[in-house]
XYZ file of N, CA and C in Angstrom:
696
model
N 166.469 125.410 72.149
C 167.523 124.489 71.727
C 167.158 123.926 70.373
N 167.781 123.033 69.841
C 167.984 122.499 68.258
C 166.700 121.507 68.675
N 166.579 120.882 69.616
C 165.583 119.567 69.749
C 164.248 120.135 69.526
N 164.361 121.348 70.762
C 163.049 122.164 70.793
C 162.603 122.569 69.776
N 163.437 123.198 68.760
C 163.259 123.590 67.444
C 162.576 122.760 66.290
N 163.165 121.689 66.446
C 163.189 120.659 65.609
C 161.884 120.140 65.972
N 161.469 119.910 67.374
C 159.630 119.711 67.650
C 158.825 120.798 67.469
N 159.060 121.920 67.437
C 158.323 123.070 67.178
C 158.013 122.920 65.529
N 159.401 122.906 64.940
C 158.686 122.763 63.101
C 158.046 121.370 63.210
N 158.622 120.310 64.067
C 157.009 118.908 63.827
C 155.985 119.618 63.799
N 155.985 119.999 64.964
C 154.545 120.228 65.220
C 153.565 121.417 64.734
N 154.400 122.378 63.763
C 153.705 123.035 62.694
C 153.736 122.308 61.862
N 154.422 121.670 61.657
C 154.162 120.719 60.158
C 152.834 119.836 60.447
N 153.158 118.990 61.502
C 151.624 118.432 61.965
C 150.113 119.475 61.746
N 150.623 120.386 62.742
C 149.157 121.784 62.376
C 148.793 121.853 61.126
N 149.983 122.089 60.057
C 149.512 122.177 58.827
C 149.043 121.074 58.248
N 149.275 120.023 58.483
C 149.102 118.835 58.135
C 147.451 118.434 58.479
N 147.587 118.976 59.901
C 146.045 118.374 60.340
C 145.030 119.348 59.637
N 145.437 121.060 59.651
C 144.933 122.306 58.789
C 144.154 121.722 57.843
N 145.488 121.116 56.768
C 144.959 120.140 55.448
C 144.024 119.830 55.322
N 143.985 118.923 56.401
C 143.149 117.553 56.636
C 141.762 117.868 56.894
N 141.845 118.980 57.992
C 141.163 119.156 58.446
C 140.263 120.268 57.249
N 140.791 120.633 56.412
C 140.331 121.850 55.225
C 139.569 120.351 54.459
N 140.546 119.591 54.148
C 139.996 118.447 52.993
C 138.304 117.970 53.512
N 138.881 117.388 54.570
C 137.529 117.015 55.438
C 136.329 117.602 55.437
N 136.842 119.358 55.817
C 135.908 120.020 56.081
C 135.143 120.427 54.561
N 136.156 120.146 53.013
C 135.465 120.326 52.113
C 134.568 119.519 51.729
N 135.078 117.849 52.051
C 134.215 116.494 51.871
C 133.287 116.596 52.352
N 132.928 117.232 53.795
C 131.830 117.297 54.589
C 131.013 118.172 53.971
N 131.227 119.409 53.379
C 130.378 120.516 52.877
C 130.080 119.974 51.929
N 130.973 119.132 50.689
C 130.170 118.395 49.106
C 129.175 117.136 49.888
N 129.471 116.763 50.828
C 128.414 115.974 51.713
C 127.182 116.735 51.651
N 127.446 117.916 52.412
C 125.998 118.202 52.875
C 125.353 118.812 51.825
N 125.970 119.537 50.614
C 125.157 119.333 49.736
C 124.619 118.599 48.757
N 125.180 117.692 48.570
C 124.702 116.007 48.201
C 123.094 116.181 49.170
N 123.590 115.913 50.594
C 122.773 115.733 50.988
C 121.119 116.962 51.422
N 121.674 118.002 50.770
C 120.295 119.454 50.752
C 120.027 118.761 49.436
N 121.108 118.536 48.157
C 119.841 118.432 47.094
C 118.959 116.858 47.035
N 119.722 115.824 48.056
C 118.780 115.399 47.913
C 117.206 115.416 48.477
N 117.981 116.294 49.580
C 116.798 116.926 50.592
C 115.876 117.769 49.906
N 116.369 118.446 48.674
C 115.360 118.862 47.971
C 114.531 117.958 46.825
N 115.343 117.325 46.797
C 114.932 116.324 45.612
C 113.566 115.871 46.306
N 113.988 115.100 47.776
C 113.002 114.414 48.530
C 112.037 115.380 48.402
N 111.994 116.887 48.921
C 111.006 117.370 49.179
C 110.198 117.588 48.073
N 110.783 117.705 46.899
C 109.942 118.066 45.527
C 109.165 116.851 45.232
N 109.803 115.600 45.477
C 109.075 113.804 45.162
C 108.112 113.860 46.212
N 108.200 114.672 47.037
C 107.018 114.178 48.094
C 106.084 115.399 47.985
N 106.442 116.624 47.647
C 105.085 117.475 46.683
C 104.445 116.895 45.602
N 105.507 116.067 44.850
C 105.010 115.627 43.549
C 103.509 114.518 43.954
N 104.569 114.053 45.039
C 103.603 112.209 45.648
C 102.407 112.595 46.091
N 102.238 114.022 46.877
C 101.243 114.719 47.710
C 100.169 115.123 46.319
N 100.399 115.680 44.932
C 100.028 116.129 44.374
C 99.156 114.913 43.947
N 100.009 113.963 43.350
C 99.382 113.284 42.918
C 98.381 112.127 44.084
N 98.810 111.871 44.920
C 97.689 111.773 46.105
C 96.603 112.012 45.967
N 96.336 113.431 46.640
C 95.559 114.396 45.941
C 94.727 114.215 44.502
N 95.220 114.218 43.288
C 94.866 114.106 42.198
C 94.079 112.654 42.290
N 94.550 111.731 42.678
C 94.113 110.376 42.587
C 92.890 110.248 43.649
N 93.003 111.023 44.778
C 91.958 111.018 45.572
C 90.546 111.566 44.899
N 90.643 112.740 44.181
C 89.973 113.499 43.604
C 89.320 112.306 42.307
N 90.166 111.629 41.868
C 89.809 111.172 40.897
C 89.092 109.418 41.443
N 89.869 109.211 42.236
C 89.035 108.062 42.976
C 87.424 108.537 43.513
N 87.613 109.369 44.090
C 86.363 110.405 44.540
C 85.271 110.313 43.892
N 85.809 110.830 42.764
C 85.078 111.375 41.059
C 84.460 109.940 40.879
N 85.652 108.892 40.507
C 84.850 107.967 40.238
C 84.016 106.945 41.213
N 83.842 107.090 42.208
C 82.892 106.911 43.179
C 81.783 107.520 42.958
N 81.795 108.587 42.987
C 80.463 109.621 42.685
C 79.897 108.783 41.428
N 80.569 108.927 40.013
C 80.262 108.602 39.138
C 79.824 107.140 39.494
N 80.183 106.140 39.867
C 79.473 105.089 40.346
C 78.551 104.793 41.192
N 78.363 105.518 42.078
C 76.905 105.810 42.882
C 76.122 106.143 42.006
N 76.062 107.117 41.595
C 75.315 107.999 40.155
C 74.776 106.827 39.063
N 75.978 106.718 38.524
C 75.490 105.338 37.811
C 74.665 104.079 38.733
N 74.715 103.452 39.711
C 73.756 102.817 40.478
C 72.418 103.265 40.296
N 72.567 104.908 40.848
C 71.289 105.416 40.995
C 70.155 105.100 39.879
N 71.309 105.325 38.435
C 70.449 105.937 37.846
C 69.745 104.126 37.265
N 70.816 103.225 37.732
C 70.607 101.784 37.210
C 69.026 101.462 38.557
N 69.337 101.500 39.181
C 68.059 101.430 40.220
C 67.003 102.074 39.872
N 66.999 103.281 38.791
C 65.811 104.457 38.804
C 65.430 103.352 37.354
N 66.098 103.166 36.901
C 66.193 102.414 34.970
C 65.248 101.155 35.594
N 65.851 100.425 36.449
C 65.102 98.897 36.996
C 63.736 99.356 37.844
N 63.412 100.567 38.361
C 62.287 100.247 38.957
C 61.245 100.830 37.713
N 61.661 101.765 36.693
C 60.846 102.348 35.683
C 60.465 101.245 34.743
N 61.792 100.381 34.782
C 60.933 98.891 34.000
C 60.363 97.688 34.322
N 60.074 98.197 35.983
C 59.218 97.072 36.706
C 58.144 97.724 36.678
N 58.142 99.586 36.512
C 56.535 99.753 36.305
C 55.944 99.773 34.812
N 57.081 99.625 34.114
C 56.471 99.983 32.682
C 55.987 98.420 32.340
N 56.620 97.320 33.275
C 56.156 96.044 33.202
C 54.732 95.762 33.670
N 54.577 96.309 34.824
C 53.682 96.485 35.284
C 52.318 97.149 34.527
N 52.594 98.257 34.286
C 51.574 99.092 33.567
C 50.891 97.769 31.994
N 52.340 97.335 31.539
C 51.965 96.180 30.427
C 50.804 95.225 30.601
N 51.550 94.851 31.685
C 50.593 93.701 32.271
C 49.434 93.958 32.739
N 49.078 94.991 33.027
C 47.695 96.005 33.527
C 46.697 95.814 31.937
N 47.663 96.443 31.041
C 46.973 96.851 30.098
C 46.470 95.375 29.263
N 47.599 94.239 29.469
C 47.100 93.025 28.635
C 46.197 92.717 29.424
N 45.770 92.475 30.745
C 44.794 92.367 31.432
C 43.293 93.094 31.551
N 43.210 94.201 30.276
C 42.526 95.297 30.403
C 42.069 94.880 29.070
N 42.997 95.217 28.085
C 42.758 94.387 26.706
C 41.833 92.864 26.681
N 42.294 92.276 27.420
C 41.813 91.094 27.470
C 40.610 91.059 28.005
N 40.072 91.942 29.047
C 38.839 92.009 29.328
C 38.072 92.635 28.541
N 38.480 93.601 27.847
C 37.704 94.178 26.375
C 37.904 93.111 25.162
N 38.274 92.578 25.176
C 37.923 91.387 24.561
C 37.151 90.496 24.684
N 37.130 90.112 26.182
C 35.925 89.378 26.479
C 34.581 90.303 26.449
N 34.631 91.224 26.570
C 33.253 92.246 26.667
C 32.567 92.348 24.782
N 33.744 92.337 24.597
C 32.984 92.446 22.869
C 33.289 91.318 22.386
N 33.356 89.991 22.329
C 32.927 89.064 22.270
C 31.268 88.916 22.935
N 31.445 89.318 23.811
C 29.828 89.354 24.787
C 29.067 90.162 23.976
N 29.752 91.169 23.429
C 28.587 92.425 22.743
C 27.984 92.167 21.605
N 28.899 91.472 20.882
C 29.248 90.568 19.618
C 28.115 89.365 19.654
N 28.062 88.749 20.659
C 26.808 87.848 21.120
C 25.450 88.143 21.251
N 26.013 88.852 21.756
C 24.261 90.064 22.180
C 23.658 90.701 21.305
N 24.790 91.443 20.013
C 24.064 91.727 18.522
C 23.842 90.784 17.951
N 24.366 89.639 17.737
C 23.914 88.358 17.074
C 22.126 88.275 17.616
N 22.302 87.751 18.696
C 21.007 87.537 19.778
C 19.797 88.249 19.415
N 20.198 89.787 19.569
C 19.083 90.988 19.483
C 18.943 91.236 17.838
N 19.253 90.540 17.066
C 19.444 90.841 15.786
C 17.998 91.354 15.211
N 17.547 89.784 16.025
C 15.932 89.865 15.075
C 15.190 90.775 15.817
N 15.570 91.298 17.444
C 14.628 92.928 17.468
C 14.946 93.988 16.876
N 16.526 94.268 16.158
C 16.336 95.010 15.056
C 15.499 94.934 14.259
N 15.431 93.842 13.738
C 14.160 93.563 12.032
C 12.937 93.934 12.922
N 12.243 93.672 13.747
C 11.026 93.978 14.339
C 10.675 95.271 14.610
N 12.175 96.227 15.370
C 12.401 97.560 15.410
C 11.685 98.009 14.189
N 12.475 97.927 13.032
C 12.586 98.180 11.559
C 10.854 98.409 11.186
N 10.860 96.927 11.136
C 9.059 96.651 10.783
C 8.508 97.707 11.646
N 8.194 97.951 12.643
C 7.559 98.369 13.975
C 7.840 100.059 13.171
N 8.747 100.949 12.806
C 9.258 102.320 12.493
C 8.050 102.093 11.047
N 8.053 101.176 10.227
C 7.748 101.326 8.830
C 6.104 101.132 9.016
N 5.904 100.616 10.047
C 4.222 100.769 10.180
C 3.534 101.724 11.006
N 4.223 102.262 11.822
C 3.893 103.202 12.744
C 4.512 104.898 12.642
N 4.196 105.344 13.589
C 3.925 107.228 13.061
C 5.702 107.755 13.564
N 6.695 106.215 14.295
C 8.014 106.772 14.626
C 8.617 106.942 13.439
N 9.902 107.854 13.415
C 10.599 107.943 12.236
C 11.373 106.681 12.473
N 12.177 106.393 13.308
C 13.300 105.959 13.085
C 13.458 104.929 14.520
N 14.174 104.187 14.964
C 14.391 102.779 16.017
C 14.804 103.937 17.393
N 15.407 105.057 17.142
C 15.773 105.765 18.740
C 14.954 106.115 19.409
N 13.767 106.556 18.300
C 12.618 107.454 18.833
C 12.000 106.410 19.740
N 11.669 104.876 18.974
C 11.094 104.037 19.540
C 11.680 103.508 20.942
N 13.059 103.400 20.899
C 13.722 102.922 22.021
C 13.279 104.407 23.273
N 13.493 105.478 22.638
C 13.626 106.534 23.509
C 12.400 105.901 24.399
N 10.973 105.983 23.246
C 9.484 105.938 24.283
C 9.712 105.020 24.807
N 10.264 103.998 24.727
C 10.218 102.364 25.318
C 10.806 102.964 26.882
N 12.208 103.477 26.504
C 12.739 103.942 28.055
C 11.693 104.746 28.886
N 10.865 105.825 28.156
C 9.747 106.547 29.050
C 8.925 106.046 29.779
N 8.249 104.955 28.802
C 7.367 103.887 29.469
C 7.789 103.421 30.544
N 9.285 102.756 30.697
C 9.605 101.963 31.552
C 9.665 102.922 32.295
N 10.449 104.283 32.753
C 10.423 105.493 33.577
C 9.191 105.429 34.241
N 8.016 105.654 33.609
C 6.695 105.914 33.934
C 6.346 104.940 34.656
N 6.786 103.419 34.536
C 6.445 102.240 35.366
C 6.875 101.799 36.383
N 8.158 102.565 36.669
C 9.291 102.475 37.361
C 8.575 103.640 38.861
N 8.354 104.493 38.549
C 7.820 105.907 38.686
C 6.336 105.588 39.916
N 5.714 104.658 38.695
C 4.215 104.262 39.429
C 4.224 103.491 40.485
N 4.944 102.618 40.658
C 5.707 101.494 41.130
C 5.968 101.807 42.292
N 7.071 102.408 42.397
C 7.355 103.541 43.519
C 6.556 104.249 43.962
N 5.793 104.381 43.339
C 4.545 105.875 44.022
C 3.630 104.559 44.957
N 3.400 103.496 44.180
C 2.361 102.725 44.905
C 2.941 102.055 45.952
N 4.310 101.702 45.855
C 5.061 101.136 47.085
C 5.191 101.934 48.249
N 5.648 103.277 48.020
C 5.144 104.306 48.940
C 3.677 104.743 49.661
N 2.835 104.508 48.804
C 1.525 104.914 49.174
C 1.147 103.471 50.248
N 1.297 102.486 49.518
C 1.604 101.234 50.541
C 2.060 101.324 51.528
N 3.225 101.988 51.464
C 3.700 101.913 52.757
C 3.329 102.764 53.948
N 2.882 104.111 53.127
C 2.177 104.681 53.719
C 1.322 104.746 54.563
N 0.104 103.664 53.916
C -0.847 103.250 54.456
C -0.505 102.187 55.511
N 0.467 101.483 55.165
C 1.103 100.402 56.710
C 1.131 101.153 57.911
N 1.276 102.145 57.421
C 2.269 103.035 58.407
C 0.599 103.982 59.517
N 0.006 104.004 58.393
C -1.198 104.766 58.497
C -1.703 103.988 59.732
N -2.062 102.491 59.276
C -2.580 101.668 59.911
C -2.218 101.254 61.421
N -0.180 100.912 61.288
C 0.033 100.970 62.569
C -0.113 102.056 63.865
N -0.069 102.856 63.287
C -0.399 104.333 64.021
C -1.688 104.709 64.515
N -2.645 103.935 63.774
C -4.036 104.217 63.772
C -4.404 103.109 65.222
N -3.988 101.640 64.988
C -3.743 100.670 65.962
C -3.372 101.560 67.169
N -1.899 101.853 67.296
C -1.804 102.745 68.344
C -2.167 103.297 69.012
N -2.509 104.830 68.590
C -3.298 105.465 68.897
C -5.051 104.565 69.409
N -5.398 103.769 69.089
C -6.381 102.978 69.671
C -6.114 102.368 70.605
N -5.157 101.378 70.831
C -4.791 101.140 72.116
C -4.373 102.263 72.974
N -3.615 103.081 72.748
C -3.836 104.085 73.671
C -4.635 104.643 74.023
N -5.970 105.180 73.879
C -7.317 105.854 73.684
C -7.931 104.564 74.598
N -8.002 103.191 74.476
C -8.604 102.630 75.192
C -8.250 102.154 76.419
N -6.574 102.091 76.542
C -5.906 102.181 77.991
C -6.567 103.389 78.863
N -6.578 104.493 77.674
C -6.949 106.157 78.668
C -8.522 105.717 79.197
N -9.701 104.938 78.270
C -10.427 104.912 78.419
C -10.723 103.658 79.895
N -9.846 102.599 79.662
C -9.988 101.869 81.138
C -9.317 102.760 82.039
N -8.423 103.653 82.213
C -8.213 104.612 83.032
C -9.287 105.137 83.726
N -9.986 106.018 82.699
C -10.845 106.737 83.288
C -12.429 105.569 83.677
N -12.732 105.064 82.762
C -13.613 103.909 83.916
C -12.897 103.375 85.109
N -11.799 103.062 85.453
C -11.568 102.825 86.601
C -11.460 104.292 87.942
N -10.869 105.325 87.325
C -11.383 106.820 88.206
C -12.612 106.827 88.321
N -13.632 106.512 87.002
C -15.238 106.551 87.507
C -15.479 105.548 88.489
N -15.485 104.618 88.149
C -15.879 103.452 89.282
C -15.389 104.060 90.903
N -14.519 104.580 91.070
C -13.600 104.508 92.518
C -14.411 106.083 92.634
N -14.420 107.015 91.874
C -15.606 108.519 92.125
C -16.573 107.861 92.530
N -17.390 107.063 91.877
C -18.502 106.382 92.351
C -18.760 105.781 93.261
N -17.654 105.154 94.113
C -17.815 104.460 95.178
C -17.254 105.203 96.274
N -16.640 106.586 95.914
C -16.680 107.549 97.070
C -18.353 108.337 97.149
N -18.012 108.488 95.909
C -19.697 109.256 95.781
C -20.625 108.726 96.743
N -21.027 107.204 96.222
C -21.780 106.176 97.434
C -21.473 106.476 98.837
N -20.294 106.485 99.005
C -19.707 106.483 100.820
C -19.882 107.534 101.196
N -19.559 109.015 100.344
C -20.096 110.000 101.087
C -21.856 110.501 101.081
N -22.480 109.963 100.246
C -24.254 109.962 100.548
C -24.096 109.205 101.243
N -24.210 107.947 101.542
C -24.132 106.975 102.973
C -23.928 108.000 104.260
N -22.947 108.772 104.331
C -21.953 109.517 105.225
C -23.017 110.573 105.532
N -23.753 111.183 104.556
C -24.390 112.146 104.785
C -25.180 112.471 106.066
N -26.359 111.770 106.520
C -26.701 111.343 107.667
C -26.137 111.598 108.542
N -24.996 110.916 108.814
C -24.155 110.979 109.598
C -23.632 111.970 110.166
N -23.035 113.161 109.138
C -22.372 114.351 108.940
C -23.990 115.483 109.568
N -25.115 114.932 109.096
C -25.624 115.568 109.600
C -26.233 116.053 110.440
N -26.173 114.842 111.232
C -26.711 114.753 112.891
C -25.526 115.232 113.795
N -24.548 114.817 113.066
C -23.320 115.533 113.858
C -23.147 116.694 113.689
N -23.920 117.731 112.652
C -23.972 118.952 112.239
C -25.043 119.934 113.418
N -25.973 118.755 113.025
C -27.513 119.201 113.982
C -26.955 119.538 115.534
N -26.233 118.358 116.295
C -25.302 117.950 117.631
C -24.855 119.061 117.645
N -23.434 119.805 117.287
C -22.784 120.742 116.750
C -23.481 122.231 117.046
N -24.983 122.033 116.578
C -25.539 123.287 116.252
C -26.077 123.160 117.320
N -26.397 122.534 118.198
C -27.266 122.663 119.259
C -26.412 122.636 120.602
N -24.951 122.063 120.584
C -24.201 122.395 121.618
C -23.818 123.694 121.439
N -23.672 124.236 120.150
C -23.401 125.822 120.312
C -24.278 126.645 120.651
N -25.726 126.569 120.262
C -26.742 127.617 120.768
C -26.469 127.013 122.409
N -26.686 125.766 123.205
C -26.260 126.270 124.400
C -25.426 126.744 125.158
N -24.389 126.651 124.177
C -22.913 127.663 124.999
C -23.207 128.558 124.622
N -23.617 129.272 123.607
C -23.855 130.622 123.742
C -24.944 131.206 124.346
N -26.332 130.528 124.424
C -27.336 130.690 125.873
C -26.411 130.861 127.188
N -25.454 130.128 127.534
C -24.637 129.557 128.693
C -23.827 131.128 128.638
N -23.082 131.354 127.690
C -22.455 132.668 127.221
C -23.382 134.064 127.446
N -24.257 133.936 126.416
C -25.574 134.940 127.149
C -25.560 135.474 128.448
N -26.171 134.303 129.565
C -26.438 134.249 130.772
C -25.098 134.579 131.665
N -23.774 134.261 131.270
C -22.782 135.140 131.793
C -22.197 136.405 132.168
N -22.622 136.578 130.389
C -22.265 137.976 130.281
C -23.716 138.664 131.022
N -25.099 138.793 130.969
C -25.819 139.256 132.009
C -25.600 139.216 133.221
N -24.553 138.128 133.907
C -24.405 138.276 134.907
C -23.123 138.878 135.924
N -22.456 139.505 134.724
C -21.212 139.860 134.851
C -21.521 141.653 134.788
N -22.354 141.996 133.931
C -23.124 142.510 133.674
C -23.790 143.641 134.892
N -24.620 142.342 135.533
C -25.411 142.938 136.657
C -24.712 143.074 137.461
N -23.206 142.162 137.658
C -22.063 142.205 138.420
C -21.535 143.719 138.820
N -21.228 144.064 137.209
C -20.591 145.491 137.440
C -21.786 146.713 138.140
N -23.128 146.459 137.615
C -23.848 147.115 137.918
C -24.173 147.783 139.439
């Protein structure tokens, strides 16, 4: 019918209408989404860039860490080389200073010994040395030689201490051995005594002995004869 008709072209007109709309839309949406890829690329390139430089700054924070340890180190190696080079200073003014006091002392001591030079001197010009070393040299020999004797006699001394206590010793021992053996003599001797005393004794009991045996064997004798005549 005409009505039907008349809603049928609405409602293509609508289709086309919404078609439109729906085309417009669908183009807005596509310039959308690429708006939104390049910024999606944009993002992704700012955040390689951010990563890079991250990275770079880490490396370089890194770096200069290292480089500041390093530098410490080398400030710690610098401060202890000039606590020893302080050190070593102070060694040496302390070293100096005692060679100073030493030749001041030496300085004293040639003053002092001056006039056994001049005597040296005199002493070379009257005598058969050439010269003050030769003299000092013999002076040291002498003293060697006295030094030498000294020792030999302290030894021989001691020697003889030694000689002596030993000699003591050996005497008391020799005369302990010797009351030893007077006391073995004395006690030999007084067995000696007891057995001559004893003798007598031993010998009547020997004589006894000898005379009970000749009659057991008389007694023996007279048996056997009669044992004798027995068998006979």
């Amino acid at each position: 019918s005409q009505s039907s008709l008349i809603q049928l072209l609405k409602k293509k007109k609508e289709a086309r209408e919404m078609e439109k709309a729906m085309a417009e839309k669908e183009e807005a949406f596509m310039g959308r989404m690429k708006v939104i890829a390049d910024r999606w690329r944009d993002l992704h390139a700012k955040r390689a860039q951010l990563k890079a430089h991250v990275q770079r700054s880490g490396r370089t924070v890194q770096k200069c860490e290292e480089l500041r340890i390093q530098a410490l180190k080398i400030n710690r190696k610098q401060s202890e080389e000039n606590m020893k080079k302080d050190g070593e200073l102070l060694r040496a003014k302390m070293e100096l200073e005692t060679l100073r006091k030493k030749h001041r002392k030496l300085c004293k001591k040639v003053q002092k010994y001056s006039i056994f030079k001049k005597y040296l001197e005199d002493v070379v010009e009257v005598s058969q040395f050439e010269d003050i070393s030769e003299v000092t040299s013999q002076y040291k020999l002498l003293v060697r030689t006295r030094k030498d004797l000294l020792q030999s006699q302290h030894g021989h001394k001691q020697l003889t201490e030694q000689d002596k206590v030993l000699l003591e010793q050996y005497k008391a021992q020799k005369e302990a051995e010797m009351l030893q053996y007077k006391n073995e003599l004395v006690q030999l001797k007084l067995r000696i005594s007891q057995a001559q005393s004893d003798i007598p004794l031993w010998e009547a009991h020997w004589a006894d002995i000898q005379d009970r045996t000749s009659k057991k064997m008389g007694k023996l004798w007279t048996i056997k004869l009669a044992i004798h005549n027995l068998f006979q």
